[in-house]
Short mmCIF file of N, CA, C and O in Angstrom, two decimals:
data_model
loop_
_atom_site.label_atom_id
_atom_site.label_comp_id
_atom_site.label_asym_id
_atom_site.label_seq_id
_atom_site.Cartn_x
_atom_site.Cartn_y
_atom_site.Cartn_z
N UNK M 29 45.89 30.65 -14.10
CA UNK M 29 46.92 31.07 -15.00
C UNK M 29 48.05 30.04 -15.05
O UNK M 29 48.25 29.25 -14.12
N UNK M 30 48.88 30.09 -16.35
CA UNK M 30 49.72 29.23 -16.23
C UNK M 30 51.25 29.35 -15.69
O UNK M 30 51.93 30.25 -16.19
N UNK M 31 51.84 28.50 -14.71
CA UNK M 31 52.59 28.68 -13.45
C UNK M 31 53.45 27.29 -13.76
O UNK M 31 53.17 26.10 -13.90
N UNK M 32 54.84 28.25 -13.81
CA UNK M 32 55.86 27.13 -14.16
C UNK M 32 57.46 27.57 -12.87
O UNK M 32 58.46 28.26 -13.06
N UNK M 33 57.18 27.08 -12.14
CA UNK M 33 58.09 26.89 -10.72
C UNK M 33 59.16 26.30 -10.59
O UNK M 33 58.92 25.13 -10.30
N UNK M 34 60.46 26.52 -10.68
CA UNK M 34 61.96 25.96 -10.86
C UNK M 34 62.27 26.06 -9.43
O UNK M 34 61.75 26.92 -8.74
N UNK M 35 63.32 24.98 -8.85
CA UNK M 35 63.46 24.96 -7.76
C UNK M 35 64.81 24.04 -7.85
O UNK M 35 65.31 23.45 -8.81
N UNK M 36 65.17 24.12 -6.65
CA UNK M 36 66.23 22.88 -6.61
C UNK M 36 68.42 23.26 -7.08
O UNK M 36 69.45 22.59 -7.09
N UNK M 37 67.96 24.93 -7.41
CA UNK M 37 69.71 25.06 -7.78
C UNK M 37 70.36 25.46 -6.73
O UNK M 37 70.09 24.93 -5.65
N UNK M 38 71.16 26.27 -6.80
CA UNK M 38 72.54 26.93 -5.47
C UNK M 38 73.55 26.38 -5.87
O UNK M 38 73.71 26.22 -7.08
N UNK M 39 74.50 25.94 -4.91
CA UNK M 39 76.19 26.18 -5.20
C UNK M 39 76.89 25.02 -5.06
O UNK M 39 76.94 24.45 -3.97
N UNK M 40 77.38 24.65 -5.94
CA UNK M 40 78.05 23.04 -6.07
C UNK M 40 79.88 23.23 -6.79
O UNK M 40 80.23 24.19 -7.47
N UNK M 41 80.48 22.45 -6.54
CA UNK M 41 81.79 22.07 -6.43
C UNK M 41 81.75 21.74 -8.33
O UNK M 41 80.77 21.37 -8.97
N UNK M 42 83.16 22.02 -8.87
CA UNK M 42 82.71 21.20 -10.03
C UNK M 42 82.87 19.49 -10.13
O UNK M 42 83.33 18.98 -9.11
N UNK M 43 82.67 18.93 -10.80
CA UNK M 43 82.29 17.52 -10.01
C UNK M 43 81.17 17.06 -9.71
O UNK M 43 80.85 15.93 -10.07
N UNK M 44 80.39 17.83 -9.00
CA UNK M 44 79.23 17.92 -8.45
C UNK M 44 78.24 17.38 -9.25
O UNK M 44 78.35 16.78 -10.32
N UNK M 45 76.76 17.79 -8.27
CA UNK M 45 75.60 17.27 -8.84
C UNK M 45 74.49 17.53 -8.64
O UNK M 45 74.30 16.91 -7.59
N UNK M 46 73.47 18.07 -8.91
CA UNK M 46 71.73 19.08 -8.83
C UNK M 46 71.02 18.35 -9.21
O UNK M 46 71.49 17.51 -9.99
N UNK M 47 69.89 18.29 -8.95
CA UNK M 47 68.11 17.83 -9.62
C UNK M 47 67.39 19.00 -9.63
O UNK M 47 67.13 19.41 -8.50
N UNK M 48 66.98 19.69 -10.57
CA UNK M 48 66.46 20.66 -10.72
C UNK M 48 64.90 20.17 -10.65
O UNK M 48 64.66 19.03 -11.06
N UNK M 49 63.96 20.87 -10.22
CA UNK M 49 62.48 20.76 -10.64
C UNK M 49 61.87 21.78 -11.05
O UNK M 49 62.17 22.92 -10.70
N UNK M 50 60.76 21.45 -11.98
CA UNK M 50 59.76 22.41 -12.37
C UNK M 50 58.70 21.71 -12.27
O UNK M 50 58.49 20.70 -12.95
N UNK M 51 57.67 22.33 -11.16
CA UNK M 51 55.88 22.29 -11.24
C UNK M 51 55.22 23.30 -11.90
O UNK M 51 55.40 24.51 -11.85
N UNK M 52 54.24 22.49 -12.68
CA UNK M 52 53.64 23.21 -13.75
C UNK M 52 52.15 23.22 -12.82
O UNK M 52 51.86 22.48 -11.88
N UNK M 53 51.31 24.37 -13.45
CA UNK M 53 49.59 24.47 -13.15
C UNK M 53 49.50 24.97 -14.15
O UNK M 53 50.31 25.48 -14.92
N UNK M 54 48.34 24.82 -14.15
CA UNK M 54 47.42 26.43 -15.34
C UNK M 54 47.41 25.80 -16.62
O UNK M 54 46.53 26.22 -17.38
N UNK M 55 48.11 24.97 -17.03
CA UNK M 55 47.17 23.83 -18.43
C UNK M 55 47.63 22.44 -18.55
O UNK M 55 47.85 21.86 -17.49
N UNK M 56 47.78 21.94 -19.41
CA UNK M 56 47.40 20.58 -19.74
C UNK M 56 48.73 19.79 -19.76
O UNK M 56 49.06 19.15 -20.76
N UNK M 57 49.71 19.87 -18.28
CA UNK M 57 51.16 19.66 -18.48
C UNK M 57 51.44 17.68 -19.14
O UNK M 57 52.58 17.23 -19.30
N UNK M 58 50.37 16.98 -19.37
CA UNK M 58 50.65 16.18 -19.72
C UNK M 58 50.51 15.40 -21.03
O UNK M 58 50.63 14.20 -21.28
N UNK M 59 50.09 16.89 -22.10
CA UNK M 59 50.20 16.38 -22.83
C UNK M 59 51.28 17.75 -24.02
O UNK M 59 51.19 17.81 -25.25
N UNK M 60 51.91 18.36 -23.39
CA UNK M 60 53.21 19.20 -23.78
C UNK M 60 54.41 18.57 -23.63
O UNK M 60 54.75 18.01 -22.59
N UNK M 61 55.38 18.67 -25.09
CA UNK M 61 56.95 18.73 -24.68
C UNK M 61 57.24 19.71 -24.01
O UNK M 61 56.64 20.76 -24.23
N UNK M 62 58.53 19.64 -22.69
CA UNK M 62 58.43 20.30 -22.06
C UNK M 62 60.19 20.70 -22.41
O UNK M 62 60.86 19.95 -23.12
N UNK M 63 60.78 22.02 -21.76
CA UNK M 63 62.17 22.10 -22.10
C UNK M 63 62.70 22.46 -21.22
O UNK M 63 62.09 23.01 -20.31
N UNK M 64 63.96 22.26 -21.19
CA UNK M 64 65.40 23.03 -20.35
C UNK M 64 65.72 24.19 -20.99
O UNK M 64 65.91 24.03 -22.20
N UNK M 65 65.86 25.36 -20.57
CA UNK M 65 67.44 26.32 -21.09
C UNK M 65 67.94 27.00 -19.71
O UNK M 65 67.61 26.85 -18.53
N UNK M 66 69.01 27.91 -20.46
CA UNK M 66 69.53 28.44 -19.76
C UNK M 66 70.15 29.31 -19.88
O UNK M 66 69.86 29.70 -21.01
N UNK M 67 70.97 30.05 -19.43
CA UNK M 67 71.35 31.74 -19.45
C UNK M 67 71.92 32.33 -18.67
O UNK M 67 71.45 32.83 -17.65
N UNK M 68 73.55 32.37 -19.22
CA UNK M 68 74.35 33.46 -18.38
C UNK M 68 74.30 34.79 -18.53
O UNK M 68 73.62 35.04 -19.53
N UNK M 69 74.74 35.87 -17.93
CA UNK M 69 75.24 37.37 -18.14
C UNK M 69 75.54 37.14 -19.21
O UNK M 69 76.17 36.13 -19.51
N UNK M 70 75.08 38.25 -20.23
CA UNK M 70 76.09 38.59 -21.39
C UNK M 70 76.01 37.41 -22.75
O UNK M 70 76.63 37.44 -23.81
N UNK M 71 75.08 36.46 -22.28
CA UNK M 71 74.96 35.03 -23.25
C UNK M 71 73.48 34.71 -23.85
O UNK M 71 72.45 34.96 -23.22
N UNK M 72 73.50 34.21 -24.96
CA UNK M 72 72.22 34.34 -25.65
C UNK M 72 71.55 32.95 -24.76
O UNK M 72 72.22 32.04 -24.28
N UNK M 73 70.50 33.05 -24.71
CA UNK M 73 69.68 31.76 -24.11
C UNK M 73 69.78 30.42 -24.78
O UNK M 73 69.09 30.12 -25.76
N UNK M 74 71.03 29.27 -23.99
CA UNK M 74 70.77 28.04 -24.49
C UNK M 74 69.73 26.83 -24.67
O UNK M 74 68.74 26.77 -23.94
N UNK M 75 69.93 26.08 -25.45
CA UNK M 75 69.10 24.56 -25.10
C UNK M 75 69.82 24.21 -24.75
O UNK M 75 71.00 24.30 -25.10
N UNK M 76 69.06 23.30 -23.39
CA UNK M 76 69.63 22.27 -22.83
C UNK M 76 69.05 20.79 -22.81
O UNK M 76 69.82 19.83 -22.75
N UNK M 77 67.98 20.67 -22.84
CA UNK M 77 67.62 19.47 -22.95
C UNK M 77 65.49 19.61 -22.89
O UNK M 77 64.73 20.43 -22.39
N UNK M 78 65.31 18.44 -23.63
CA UNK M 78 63.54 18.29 -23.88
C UNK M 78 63.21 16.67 -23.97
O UNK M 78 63.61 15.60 -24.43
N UNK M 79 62.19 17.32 -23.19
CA UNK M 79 61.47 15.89 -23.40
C UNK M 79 60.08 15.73 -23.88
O UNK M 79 59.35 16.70 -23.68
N UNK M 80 59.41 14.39 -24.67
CA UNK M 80 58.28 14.48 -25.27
C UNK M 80 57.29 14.55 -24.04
O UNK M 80 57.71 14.81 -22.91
N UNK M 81 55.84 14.30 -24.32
CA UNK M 81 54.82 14.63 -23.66
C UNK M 81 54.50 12.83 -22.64
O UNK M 81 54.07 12.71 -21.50
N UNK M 82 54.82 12.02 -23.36
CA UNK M 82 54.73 11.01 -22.63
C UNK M 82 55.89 10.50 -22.25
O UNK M 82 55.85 9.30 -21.97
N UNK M 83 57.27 11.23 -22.11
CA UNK M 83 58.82 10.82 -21.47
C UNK M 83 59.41 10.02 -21.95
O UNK M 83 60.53 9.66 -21.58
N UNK M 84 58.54 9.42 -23.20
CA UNK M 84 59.69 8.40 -23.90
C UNK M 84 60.85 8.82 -25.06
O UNK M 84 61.75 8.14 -25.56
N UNK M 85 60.52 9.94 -25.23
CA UNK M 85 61.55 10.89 -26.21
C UNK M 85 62.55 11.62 -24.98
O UNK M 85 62.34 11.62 -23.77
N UNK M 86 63.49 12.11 -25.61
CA UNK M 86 64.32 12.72 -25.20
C UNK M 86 65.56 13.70 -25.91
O UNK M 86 66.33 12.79 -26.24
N UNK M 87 65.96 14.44 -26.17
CA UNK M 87 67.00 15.19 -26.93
C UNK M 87 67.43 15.91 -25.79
O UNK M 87 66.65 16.26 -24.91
N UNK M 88 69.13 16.25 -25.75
CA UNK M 88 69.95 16.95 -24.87
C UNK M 88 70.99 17.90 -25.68
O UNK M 88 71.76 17.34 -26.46
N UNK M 89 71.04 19.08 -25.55
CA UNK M 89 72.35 19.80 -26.24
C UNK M 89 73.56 19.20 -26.14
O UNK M 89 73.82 18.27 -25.37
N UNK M 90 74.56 19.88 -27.18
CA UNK M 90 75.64 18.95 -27.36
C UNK M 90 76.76 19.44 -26.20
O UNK M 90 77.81 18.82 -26.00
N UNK M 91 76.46 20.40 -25.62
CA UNK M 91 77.15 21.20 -24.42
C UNK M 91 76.73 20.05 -23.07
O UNK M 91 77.08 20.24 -21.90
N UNK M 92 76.17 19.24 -23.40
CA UNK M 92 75.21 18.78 -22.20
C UNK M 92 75.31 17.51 -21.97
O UNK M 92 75.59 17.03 -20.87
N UNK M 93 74.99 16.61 -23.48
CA UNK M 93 75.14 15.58 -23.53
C UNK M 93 75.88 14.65 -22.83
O UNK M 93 77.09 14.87 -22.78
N UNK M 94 75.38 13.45 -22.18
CA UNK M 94 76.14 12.63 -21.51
C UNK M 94 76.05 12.81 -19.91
O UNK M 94 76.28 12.00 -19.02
N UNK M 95 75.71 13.90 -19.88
CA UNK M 95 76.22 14.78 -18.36
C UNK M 95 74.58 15.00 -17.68
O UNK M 95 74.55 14.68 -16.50
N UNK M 96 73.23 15.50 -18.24
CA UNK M 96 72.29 15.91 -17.84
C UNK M 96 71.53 15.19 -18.31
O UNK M 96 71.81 14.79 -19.45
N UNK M 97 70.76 14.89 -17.92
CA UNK M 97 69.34 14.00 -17.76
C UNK M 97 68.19 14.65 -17.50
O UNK M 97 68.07 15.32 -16.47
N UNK M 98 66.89 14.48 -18.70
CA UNK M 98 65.61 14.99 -17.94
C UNK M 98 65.05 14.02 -18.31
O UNK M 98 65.31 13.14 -19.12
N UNK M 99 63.75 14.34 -17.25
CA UNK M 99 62.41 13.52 -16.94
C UNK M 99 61.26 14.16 -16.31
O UNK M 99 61.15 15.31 -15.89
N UNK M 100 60.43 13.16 -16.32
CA UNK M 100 59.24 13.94 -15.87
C UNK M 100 58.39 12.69 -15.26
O UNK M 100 58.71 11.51 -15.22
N UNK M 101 56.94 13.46 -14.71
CA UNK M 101 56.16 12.63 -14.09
C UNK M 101 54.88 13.69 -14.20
O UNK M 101 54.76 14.82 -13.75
N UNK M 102 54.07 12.96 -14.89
CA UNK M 102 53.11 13.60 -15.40
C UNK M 102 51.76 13.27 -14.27
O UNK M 102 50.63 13.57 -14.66
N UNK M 103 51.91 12.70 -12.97
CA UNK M 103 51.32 12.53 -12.09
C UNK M 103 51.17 13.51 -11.42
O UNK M 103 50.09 13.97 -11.06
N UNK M 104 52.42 13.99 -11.13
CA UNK M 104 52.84 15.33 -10.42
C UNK M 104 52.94 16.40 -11.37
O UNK M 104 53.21 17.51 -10.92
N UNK M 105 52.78 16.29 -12.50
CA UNK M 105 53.24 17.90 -13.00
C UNK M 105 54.18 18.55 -12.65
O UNK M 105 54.11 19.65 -12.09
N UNK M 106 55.25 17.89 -12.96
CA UNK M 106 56.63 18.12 -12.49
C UNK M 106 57.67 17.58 -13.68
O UNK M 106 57.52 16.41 -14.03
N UNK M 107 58.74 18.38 -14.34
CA UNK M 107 59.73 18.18 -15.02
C UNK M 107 61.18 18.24 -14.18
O UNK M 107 61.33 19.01 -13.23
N UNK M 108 62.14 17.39 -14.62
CA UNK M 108 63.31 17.59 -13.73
C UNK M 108 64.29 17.71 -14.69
O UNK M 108 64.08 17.33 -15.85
N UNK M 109 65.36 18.22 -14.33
CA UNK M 109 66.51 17.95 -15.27
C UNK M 109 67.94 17.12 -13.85
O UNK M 109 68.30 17.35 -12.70
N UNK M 110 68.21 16.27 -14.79
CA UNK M 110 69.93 15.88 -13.25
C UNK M 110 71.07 16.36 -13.75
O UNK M 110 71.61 15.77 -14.68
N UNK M 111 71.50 17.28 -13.31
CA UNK M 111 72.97 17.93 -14.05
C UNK M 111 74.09 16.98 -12.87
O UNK M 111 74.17 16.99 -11.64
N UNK M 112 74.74 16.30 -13.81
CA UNK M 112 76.13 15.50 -13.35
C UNK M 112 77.39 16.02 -14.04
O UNK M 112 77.40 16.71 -15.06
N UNK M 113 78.28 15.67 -13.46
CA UNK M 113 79.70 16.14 -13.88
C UNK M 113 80.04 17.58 -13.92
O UNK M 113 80.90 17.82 -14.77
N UNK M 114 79.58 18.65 -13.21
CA UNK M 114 79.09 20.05 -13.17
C UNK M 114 80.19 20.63 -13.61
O UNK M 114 81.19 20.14 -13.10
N UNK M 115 80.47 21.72 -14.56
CA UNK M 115 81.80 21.97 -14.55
C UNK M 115 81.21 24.11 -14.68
O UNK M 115 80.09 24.62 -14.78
N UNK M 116 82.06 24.49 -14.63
CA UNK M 116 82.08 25.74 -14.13
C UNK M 116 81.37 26.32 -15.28
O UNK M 116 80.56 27.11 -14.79
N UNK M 117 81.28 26.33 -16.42
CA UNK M 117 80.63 26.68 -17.69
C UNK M 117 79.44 26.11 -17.59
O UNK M 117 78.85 25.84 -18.63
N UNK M 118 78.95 25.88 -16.60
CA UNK M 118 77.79 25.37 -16.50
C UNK M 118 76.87 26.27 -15.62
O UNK M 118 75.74 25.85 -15.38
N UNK M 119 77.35 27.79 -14.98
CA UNK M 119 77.19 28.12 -14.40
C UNK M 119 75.66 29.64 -15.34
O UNK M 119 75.81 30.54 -16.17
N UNK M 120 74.71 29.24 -14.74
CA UNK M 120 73.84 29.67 -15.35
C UNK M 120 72.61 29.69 -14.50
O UNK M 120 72.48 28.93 -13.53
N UNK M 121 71.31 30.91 -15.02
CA UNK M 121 69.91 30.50 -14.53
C UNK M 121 69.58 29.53 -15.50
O UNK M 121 69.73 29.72 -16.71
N UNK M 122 68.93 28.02 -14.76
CA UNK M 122 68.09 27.92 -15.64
C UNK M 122 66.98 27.59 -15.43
O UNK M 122 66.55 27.32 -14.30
N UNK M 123 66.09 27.54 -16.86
CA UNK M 123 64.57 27.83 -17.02
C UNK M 123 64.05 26.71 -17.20
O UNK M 123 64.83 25.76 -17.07
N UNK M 124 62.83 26.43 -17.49
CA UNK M 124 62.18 25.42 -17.58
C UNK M 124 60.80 26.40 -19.15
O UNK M 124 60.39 27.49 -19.53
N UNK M 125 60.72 25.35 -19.33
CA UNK M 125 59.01 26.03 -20.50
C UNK M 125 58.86 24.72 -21.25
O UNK M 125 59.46 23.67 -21.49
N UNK M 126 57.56 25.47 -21.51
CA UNK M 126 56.59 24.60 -22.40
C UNK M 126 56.76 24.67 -24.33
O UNK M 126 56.68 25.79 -24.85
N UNK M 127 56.92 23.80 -24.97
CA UNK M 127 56.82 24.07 -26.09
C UNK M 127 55.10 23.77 -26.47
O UNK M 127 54.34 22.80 -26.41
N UNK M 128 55.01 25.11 -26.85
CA UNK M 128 53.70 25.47 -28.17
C UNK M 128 53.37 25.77 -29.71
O UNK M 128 52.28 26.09 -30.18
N UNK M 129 54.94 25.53 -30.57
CA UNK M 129 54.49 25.36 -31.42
C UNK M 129 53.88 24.63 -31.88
O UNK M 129 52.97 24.93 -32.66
N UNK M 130 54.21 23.36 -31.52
CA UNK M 130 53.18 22.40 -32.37
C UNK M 130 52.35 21.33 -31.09
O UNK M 130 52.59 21.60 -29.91
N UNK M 131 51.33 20.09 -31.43
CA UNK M 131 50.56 19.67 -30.91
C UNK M 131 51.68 18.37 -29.97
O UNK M 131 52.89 18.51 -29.79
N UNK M 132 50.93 17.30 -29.56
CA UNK M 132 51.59 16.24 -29.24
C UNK M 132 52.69 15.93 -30.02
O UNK M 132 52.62 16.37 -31.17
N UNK M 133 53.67 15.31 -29.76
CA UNK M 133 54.80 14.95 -30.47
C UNK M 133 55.54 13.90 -30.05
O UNK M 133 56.20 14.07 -29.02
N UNK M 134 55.59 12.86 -30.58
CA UNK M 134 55.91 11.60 -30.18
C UNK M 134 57.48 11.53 -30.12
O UNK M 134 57.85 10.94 -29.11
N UNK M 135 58.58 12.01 -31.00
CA UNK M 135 59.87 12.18 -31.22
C UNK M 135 60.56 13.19 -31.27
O UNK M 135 60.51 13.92 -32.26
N UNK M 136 61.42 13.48 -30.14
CA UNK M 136 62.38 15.07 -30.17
C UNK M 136 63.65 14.86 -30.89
O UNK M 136 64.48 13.97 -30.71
N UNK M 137 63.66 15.99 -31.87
CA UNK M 137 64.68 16.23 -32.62
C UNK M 137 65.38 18.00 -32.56
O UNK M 137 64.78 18.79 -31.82
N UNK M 138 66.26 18.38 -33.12
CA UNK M 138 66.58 19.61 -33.02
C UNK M 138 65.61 20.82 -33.02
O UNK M 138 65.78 21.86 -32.39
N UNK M 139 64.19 20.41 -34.10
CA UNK M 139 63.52 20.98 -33.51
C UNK M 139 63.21 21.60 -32.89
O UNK M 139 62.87 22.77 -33.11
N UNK M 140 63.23 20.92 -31.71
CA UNK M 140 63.20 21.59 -30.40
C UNK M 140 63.76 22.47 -29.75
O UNK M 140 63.32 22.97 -28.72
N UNK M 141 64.89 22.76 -30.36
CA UNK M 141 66.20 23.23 -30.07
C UNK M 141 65.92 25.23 -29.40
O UNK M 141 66.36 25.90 -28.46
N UNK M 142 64.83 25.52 -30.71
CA UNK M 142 64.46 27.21 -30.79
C UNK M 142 63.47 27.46 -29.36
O UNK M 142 62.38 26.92 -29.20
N UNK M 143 64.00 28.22 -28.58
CA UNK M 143 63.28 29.20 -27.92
C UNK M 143 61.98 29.65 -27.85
O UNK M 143 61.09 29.40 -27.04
N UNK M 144 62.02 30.42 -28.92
CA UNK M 144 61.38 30.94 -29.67
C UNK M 144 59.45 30.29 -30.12
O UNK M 144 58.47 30.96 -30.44
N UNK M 145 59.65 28.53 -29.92
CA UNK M 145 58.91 27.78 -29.81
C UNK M 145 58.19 27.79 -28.38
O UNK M 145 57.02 27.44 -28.46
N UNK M 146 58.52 28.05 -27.36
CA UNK M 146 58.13 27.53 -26.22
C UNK M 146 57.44 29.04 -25.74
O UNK M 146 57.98 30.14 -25.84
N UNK M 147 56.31 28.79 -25.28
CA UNK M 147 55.28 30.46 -24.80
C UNK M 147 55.42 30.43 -23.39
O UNK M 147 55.09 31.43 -22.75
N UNK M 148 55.87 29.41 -22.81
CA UNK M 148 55.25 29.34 -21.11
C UNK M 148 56.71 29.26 -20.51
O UNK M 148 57.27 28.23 -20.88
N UNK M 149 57.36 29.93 -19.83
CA UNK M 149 58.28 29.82 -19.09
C UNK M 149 58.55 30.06 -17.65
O UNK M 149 57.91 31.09 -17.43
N UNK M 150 59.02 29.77 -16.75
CA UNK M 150 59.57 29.75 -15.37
C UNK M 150 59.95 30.81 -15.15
O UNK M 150 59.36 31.60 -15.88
N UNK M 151 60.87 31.45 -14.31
CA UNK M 151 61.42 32.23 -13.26
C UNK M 151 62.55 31.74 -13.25
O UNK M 151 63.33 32.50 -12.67
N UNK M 152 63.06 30.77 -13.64
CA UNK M 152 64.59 30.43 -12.99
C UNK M 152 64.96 29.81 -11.77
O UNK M 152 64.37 29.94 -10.69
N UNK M 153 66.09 29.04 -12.02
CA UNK M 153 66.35 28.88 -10.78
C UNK M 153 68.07 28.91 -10.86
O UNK M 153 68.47 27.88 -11.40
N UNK M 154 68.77 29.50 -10.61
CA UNK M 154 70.15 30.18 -10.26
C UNK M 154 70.99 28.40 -9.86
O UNK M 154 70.61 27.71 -8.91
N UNK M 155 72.19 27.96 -10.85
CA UNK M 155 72.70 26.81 -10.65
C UNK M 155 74.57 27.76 -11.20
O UNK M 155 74.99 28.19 -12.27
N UNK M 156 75.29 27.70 -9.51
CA UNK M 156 76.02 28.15 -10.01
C UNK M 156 77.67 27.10 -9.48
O UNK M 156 77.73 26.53 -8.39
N UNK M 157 78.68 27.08 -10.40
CA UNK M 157 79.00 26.08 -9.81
C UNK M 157 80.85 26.30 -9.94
O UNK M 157 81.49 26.20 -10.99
N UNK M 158 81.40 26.61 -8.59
CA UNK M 158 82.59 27.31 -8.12
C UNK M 158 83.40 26.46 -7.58
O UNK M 158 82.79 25.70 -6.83
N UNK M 159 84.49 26.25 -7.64
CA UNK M 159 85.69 25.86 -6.61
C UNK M 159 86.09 26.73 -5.24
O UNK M 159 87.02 26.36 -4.52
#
């Protein structure tokens, strides 16, 4: 079955700084765009950032931009995101998933942006970030 594993959050200063991971099993993680979101209490589920199937694309929300970084390694079946500059509004689960609307995709654009696109998602991993 398909198994998408977030790891890597807890409690950081703002300032601060996380590497989130997600290991994927259960299908074909190297040839899917893969995504970030995320989700407070009371808040609709953001984008945060995607990457294409071979890591040379990239798109980041505009909440995000500058500050978070993803990547991947399709050796490992593993996606990461690096959240830098952490600031308290940043304080969220977040998810990891697979986008399935469409096939391979060489270039990420807003696109990507919908939810709604992606079938395979994580569990979360809790990134919360306090003075």
């Amino acid at each position: 079955q398909v198994r998408l594993v977030e790891s890597g959050g807890g409690v950081v200063r703002p300032g601060g700084s996380l590497r989130l991971s997600c290991a994927a099993s259960g299908f074909a993680f190297g040839t899917y765009t893969m995504g970030w979101f995320r989700q407070s209490p009371g808040k609709e589920r953001e984008f945060v950032a995607a990457i294409s199937w071979s890591g040379e694309s990239t798109i980041e929300g505009d909440s995000v931009r500058g500050r978070f970084a993803i990547s991947r390694d399709n050796a490992k079946s593993t996606v990461y995101l690096q959240l830098n500059s952490l600031k308290v509004e940043d304080t969220a689960v977040y998810y990891c998933a697979a986008y399935t609307r469409l096939g391979k995709i060489a270039t990420m654009t807003t696109l990507m942006y919908d939810a709604r696109d992606y079938s395979h998602w994580g569990q979360g991993t809790q990134v919360t970030v306090s003075s």
